[in-house]
GROMACS .gro file of C-alpha atoms in nm:
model
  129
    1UNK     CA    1  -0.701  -1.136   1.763
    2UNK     CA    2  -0.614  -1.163   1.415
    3UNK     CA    3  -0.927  -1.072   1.224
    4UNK     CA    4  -0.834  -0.691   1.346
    5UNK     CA    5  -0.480  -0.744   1.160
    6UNK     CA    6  -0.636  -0.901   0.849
    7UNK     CA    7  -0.913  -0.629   0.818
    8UNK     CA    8  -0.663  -0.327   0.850
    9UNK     CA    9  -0.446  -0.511   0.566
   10UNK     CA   10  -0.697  -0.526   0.294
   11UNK     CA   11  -0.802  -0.134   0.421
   12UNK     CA   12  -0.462  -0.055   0.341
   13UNK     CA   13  -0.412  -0.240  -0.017
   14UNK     CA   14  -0.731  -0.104  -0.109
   15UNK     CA   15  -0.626   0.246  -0.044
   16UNK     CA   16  -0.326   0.196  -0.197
   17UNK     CA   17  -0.526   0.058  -0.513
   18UNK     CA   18  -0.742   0.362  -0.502
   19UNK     CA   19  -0.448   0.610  -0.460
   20UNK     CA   20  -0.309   0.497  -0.697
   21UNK     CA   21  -0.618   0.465  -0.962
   22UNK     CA   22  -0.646   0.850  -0.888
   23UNK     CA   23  -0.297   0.906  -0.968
   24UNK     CA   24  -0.328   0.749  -1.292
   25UNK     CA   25  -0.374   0.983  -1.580
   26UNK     CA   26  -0.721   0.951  -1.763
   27UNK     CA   27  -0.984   1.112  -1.903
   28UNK     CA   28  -1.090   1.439  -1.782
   29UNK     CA   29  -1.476   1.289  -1.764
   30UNK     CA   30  -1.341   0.953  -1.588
   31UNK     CA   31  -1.108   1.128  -1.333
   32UNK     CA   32  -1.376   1.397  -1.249
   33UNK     CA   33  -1.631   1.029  -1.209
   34UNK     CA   34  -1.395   0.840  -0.998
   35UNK     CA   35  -1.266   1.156  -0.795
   36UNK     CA   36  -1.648   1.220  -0.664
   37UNK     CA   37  -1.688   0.872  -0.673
   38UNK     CA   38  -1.415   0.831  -0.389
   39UNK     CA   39  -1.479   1.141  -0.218
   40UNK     CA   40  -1.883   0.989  -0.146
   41UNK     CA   41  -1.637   0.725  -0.014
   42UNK     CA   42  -1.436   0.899   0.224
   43UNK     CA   43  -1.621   1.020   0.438
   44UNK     CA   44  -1.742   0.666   0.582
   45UNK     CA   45  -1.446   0.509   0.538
   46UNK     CA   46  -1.291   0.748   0.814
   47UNK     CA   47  -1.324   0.498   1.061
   48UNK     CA   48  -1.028   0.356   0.986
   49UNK     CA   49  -0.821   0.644   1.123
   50UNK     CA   50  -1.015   0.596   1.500
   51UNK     CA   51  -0.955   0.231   1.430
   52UNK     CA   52  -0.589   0.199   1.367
   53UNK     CA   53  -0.485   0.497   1.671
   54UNK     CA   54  -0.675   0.226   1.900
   55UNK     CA   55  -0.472  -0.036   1.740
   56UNK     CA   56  -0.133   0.188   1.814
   57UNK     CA   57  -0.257   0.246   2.158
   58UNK     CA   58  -0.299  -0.150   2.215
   59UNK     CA   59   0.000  -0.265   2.094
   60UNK     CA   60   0.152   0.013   2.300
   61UNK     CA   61  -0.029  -0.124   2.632
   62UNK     CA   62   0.147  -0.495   2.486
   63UNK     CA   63   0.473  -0.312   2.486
   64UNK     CA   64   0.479  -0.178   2.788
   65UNK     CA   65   0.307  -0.514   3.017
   66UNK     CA   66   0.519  -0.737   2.793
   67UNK     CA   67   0.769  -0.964   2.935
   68UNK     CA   68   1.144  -0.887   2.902
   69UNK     CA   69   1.351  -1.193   2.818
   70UNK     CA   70   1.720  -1.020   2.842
   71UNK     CA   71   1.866  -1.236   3.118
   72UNK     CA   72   1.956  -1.602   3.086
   73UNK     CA   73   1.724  -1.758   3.264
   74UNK     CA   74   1.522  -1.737   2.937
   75UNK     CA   75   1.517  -2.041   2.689
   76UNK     CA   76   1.592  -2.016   2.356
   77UNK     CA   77   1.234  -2.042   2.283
   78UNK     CA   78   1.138  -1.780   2.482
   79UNK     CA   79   1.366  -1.565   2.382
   80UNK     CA   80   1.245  -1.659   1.973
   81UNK     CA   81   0.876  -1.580   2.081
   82UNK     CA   82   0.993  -1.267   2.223
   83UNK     CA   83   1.157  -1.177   1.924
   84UNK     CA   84   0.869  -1.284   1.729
   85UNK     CA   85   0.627  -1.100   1.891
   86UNK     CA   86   0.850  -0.758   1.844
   87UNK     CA   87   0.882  -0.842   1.499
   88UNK     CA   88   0.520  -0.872   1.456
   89UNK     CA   89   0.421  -0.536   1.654
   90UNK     CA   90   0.700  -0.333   1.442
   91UNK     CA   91   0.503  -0.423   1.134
   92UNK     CA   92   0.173  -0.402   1.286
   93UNK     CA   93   0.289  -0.028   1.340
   94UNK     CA   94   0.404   0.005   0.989
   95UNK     CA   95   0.046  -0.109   0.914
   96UNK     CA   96  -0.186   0.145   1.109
   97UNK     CA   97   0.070   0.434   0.978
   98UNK     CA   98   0.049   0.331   0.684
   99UNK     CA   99  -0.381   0.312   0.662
  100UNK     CA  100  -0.371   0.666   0.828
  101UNK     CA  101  -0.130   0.816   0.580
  102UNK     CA  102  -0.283   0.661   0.247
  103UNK     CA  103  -0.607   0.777   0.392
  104UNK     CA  104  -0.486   1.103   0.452
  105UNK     CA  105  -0.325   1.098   0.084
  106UNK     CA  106  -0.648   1.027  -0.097
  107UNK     CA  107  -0.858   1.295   0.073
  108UNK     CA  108  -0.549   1.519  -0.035
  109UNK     CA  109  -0.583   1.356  -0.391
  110UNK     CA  110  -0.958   1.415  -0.392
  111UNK     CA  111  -0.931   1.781  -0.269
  112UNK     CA  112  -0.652   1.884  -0.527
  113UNK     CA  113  -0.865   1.730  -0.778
  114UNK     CA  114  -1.190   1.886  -0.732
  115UNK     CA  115  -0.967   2.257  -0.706
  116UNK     CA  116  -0.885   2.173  -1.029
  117UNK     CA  117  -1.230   2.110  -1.194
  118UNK     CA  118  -1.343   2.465  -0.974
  119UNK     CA  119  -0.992   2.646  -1.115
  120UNK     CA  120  -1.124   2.515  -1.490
  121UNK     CA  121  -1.460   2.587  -1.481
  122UNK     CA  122  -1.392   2.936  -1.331
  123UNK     CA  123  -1.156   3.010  -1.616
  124UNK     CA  124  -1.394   2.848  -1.855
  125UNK     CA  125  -1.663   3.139  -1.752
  126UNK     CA  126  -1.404   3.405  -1.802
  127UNK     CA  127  -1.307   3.301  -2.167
  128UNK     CA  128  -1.658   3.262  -2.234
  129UNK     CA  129  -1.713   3.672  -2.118
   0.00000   0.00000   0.00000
């Protein structure tokens, strides 16, 4: 059940690489490249919104059917694995946020960058007139 986990981390350090390769300042030529570059990329690599709500929605299910260990009955090692497990769900939520809002981010990125090139080359025709 890990390989989900692991996939969904490198998603998310690669958006943040590419957020923040668009952020950086460069060339007009370059920026324009990369920015149509990355918006050819977007659009398939929308999956991972889909992918991390059904990730939210399963370790919601986990939360609810889990197993309280409040009384003490429990064992201190059930009451570590329960603890464990929380921990690891609270960042696995971090996670999926996090790949939807980069995501989100980039296309914003993208679009504010292409307005841009349409804003100059619009105002490039009219000083040409």
């Amino acid at each position: 059940m890990a390989l989900q986990w692991m996939i969904l981390t490198y998603v998310v350090a690669i958006e943040a690489a590419v957020a923040i390769l668009l952020t950086l300042p460069s060339p007009k030529l370059l920026r324009n490249r990369l920015t149509s570059l990355i918006s050819l990329i977007l659009q398939p690599a929308l999956f991972i919104v889909p992918f991390a709500g059904f990730q939210l929605l399963d370790i919601y299910w986990k939360a609810e059917h889990r197993l309280m260990c409040t009384s003490d009955v429990c064992t201190a090692a059930e009451r570590d694995r329960y603890e464990k497990t929380t921990y690891k769900a609270q960042r696995n939520v971090i996670l999926c946020i996090s790949a939807c809002l980069l995501y989100w981010s980039i296309y914003r990125i993208c679009k504010f960058q292409k307005d841009i090139q349409s804003m100059e080359e619009v105002e490039k025709r009219i000083k040409s007139k």
